[in-house]
Short mmCIF file of C-alpha atoms and ligand atoms in Angstrom, two decimals:
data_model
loop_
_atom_site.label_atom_id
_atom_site.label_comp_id
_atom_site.label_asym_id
_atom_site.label_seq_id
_atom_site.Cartn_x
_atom_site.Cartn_y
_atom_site.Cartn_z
CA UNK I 214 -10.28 -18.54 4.73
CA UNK I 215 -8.54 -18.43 8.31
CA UNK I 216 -10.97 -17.55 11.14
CA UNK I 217 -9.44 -13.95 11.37
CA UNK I 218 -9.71 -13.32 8.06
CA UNK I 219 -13.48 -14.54 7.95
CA UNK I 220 -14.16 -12.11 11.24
CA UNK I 221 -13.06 -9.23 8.81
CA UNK I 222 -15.35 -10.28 6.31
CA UNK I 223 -18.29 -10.35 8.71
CA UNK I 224 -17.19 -7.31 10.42
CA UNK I 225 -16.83 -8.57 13.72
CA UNK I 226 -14.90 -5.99 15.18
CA UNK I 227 -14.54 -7.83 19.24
CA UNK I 228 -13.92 -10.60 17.47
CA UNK I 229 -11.33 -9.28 15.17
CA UNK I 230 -9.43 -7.89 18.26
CA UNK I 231 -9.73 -10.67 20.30
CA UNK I 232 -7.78 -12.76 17.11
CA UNK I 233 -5.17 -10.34 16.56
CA UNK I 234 -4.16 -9.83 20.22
CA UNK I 235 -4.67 -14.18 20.30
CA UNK I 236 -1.70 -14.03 17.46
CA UNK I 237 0.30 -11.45 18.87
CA UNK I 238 0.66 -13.18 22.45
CA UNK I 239 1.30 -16.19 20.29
CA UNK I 240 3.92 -14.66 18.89
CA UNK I 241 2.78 -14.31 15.06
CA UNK I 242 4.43 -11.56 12.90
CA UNK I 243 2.33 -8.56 12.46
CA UNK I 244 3.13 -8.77 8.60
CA UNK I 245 1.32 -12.35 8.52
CA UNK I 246 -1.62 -10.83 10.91
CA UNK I 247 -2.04 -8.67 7.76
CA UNK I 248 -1.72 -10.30 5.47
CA UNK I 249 -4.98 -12.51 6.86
CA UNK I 250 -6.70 -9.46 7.04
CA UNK I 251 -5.72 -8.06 3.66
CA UNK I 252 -7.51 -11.86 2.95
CA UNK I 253 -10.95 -10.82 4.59
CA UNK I 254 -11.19 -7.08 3.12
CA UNK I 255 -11.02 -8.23 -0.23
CA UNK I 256 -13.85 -10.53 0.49
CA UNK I 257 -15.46 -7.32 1.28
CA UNK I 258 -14.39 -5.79 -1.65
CA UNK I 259 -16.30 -8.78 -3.34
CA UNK I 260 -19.09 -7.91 -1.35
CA UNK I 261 -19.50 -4.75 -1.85
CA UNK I 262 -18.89 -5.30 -6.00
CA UNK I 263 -22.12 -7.72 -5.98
CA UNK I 264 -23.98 -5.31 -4.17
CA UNK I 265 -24.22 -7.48 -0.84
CA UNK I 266 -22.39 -5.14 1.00
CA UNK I 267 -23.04 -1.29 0.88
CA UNK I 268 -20.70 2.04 1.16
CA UNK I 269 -21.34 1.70 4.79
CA UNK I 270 -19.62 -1.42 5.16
CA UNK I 271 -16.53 -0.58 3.08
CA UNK I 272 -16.16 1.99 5.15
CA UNK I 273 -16.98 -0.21 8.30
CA UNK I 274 -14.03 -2.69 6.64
CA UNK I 275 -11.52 -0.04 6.82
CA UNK I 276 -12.07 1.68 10.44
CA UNK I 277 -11.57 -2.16 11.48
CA UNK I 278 -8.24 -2.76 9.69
CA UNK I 279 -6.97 0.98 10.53
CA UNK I 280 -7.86 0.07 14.15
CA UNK I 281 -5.85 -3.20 13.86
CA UNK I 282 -3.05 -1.42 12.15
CA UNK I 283 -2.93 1.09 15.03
CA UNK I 284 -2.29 -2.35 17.36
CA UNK I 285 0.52 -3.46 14.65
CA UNK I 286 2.17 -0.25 13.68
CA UNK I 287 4.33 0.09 17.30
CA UNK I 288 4.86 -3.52 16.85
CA UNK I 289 6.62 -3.15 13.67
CA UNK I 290 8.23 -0.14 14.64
CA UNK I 291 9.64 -0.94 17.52
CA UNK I 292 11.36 -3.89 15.64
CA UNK I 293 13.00 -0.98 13.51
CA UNK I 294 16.43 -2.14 12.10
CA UNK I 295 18.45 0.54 13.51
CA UNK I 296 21.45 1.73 11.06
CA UNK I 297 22.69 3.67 8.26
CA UNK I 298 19.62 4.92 6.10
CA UNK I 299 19.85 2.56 2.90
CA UNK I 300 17.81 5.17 0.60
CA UNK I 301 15.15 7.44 -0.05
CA UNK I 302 11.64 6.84 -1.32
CA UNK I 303 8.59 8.89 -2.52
CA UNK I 304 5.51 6.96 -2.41
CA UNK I 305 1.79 8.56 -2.41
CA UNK I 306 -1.99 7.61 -3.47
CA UNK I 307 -2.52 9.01 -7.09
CA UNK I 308 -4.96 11.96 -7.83
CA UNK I 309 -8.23 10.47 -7.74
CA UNK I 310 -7.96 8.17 -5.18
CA UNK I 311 -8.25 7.86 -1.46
CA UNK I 312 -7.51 4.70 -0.53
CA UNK I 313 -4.26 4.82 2.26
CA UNK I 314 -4.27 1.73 4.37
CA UNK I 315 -1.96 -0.30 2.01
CA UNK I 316 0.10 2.65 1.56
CA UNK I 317 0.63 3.55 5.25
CA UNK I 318 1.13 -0.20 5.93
CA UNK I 319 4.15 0.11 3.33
CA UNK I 320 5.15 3.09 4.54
CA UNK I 321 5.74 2.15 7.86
CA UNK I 322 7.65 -1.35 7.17
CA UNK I 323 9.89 0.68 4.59
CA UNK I 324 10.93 3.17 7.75
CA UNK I 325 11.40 0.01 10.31
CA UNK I 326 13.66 -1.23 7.35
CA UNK I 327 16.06 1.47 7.39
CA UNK I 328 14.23 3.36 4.74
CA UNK I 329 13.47 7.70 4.16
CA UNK I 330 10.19 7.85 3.12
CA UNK I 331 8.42 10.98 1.72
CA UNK I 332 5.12 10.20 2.27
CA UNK I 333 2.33 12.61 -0.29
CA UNK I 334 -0.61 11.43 1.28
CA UNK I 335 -3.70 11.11 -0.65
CA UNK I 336 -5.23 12.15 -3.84
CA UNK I 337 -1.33 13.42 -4.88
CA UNK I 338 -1.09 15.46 -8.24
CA UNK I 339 1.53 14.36 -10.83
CA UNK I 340 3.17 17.58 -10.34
CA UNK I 341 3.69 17.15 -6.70
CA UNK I 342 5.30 13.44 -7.74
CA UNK I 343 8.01 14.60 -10.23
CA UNK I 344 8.79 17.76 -8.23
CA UNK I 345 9.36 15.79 -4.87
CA UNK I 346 11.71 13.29 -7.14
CA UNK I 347 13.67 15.85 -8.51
CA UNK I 348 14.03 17.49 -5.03
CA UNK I 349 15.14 14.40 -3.09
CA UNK I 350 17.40 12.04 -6.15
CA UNK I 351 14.72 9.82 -4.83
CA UNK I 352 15.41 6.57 -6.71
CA UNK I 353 12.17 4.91 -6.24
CA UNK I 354 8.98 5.90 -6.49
CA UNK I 355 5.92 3.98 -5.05
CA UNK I 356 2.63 4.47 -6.66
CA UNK I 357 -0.46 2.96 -4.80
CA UNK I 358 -3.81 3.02 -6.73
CA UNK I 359 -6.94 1.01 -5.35
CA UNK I 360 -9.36 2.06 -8.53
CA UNK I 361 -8.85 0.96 -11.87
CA UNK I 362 -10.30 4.12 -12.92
CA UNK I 363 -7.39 5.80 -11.73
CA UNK I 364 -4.48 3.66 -13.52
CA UNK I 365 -4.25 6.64 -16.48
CA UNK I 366 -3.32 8.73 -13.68
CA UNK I 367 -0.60 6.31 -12.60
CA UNK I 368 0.80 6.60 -16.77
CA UNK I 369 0.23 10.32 -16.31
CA UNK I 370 2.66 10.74 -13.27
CA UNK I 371 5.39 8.16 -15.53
CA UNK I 372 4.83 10.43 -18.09
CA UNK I 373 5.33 13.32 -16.61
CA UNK I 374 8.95 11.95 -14.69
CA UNK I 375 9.94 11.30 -18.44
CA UNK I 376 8.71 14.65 -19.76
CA UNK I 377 10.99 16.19 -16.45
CA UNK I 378 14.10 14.37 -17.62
CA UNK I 379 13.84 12.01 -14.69
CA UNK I 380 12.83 8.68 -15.88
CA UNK I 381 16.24 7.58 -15.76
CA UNK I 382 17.37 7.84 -12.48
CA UNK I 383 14.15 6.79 -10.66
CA UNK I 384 12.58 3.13 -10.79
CA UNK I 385 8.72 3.38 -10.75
CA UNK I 386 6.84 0.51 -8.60
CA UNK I 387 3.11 0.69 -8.32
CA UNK I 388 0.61 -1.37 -5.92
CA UNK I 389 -2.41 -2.00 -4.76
CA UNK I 390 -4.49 -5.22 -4.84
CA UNK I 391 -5.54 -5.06 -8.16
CA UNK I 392 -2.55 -3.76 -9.88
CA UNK I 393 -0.76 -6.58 -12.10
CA UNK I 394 1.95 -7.52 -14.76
CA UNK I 395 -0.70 -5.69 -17.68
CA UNK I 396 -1.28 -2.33 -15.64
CA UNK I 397 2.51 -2.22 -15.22
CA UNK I 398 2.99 -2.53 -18.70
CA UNK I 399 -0.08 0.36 -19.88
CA UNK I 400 1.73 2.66 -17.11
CA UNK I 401 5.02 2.18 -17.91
CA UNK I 402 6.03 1.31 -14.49
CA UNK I 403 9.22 -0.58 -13.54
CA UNK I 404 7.50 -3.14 -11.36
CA UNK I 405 4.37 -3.97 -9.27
CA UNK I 406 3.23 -5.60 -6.22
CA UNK I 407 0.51 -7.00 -4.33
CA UNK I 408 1.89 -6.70 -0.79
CA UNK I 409 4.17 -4.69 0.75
CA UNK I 410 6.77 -7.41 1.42
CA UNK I 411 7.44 -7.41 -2.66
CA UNK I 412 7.48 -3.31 -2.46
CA UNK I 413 10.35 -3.40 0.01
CA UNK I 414 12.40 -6.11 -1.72
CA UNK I 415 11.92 -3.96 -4.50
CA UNK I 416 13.77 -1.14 -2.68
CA UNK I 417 16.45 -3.18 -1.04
CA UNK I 418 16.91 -4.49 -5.11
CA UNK I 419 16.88 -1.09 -6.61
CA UNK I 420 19.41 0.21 -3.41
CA UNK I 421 22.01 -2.31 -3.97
CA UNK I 422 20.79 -4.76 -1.70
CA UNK I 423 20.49 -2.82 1.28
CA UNK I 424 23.94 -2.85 1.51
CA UNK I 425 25.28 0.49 0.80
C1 B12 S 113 -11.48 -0.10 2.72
C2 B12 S 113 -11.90 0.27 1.32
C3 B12 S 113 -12.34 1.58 1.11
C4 B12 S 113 -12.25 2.68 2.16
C5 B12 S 113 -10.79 3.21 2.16
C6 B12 S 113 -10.32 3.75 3.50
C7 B12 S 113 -8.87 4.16 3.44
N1 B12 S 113 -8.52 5.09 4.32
O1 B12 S 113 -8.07 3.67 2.66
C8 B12 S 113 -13.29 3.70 1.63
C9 B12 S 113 -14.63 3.40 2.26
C10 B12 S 113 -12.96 5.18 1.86
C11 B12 S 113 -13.35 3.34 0.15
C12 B12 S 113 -13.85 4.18 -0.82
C13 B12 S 113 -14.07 3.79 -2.15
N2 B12 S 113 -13.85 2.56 -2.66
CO1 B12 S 113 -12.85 1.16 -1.75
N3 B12 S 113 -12.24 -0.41 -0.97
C14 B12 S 113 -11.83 -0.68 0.24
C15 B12 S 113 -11.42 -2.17 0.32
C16 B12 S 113 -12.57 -2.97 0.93
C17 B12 S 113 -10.16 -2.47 1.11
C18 B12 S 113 -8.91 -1.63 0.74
C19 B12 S 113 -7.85 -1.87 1.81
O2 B12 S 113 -7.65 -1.04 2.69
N4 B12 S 113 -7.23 -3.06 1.80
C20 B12 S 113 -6.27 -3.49 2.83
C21 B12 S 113 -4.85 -3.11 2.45
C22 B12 S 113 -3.88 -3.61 3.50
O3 B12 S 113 -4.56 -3.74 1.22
P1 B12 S 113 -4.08 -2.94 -0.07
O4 B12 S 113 -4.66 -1.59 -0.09
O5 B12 S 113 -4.25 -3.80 -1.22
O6 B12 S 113 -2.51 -2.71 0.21
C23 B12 S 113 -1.55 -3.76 0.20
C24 B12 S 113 -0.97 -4.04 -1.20
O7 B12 S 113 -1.85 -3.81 -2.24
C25 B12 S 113 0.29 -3.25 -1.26
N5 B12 S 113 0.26 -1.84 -1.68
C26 B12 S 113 -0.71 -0.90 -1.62
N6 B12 S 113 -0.27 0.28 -2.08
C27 B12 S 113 1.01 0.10 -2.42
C28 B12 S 113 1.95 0.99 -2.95
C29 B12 S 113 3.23 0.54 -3.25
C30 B12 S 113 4.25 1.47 -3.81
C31 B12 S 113 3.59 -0.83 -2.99
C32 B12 S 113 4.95 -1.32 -3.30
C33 B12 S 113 2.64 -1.72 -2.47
C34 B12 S 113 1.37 -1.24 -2.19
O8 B12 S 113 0.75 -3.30 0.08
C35 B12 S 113 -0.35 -3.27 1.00
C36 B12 S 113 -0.02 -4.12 2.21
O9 B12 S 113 0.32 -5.44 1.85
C37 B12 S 113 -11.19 -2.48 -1.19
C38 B12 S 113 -11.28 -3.96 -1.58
C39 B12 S 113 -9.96 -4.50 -2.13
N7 B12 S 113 -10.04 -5.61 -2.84
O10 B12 S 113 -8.91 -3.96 -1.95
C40 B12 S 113 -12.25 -1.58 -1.85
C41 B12 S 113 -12.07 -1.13 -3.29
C42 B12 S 113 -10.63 -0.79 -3.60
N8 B12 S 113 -12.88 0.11 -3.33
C43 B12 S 113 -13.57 0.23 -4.42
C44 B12 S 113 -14.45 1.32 -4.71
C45 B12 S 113 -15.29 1.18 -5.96
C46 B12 S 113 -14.50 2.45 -3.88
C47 B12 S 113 -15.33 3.73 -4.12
C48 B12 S 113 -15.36 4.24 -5.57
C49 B12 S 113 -16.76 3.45 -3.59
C50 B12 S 113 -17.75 4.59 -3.79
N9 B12 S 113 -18.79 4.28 -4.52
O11 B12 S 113 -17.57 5.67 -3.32
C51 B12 S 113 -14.64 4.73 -3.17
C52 B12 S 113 -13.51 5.49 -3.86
C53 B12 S 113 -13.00 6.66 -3.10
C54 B12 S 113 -11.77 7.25 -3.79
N10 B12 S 113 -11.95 8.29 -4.58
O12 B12 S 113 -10.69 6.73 -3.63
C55 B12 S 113 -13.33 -0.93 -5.38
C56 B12 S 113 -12.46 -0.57 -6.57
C57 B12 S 113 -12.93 -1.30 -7.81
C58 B12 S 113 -12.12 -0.98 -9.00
N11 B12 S 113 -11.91 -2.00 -9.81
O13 B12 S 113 -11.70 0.10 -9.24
C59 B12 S 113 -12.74 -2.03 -4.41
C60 B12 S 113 -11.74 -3.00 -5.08
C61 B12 S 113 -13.97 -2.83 -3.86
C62 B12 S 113 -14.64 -3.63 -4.95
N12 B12 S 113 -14.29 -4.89 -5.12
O14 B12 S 113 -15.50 -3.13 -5.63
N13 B12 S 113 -12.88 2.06 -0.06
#
């Protein structure tokens, strides 16, 4: 585990800070600055799952990375590739889950890449999904999900986009850390990722390339 990632872990917040402006005047890429973090919250995550670490910390772990994301966030958007919009996407947390740093973090890197995003927010009902596809010929919807217990609801919005009459013209992609190839297939979702890197080459992919 790299340093910064380990400082997440421990919830050193100075310490933290002091690493992330270290890399930045170093000249590291935001994306692999969080992707070392990313590293050190799930070791909280593991934490907190054998009861070493409490709610308090989880919550502790995420005012830290949304306080380092505020630090990236103009960094990655001021290296915005300017130019023609390649395409639209919807993305949103599911209904029954909270969880938004992942999903802001793709947010934002889909906008600096020429993206229109409809961001839902939080806690988003299927309804609010399929009606937001139909109004923008969106065609890709993200999906994030941070609780397994909330992967039905990720099937239920699929569902619903087929019961709509959509299913066809929109590719599904849901994340989160825990999401993989066997929650794709229960949810009936066109693809998955783990990062946000993987969610934008899914875009570019599904948008010709980026090209058009
Ligand atoms: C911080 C945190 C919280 C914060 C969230 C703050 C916020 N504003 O988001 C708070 C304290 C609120 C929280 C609450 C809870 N949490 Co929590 N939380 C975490 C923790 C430690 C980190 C999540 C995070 O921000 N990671 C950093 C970001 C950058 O990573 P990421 O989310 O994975 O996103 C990246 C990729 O996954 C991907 N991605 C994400 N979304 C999407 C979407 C698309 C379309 C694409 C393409 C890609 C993509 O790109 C991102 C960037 O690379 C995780 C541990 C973990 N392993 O993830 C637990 C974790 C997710 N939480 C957990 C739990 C249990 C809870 C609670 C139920 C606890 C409780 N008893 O109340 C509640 C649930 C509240 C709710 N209803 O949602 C469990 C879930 C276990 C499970 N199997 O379901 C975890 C895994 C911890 C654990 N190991 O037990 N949590």
């Amino acid at each position: 585990m790299t340093e910064l990632a380990a400082a997440l872990r421990d919830l050193d917040e100075d310490k933290v800070h002091e690493l992330v402006d270290a890399k930045l005047a170093a000249g590291e890429s935001p994306i692999d600055i969080i992707q070392e973090c990313q590293e050190g919250i799930i070791a909280v995550g593991e934490l907190y799952a054998s009861g070493r670490y409490y709610l308090t910390e989880l919550m502790f772990s995420g005012d830290i990375m949304q306080s380092v994301m505020a630090k990236l966030d103009p960094i990655i958007a001021s290296k915005a590739d300017e130019g023609k919009i390649i395409g639209t996407v919807v993305i949103g947390t599911v209904r029954g889950d909270i969880h938004d740093i992942g999903k802001n973090i793709v947010v934002n890197l889909l906008r600096s890449n020429r993206f229109k995003v409809i961001d839902l927010g939080v806690d988003v009902h299927a309804e609010n999904f399929v009606s937001m596809v139909r109004k923008t010929k969106a065609k890709v919807l993200g999906l994030s999900a941070l609780l397994s217990t909330t992967y039905p609801e990720m099937k239920n919005v699929i569902d619903a986009l087929t019961e709509a009459g959509l299913r066809d013209q929109v590719k599904v992609i849901i994340g989160g850390a825990i999401v993989n190839e066997e929650v794709r297939e229960y949810t009936g979702a066109d693809a998955y990722a783990n990062d946000a890197i993987q969610g934008i080459e899914f875009c570019r992919k599904v948008y010709g390339g980026g090209n058009n």
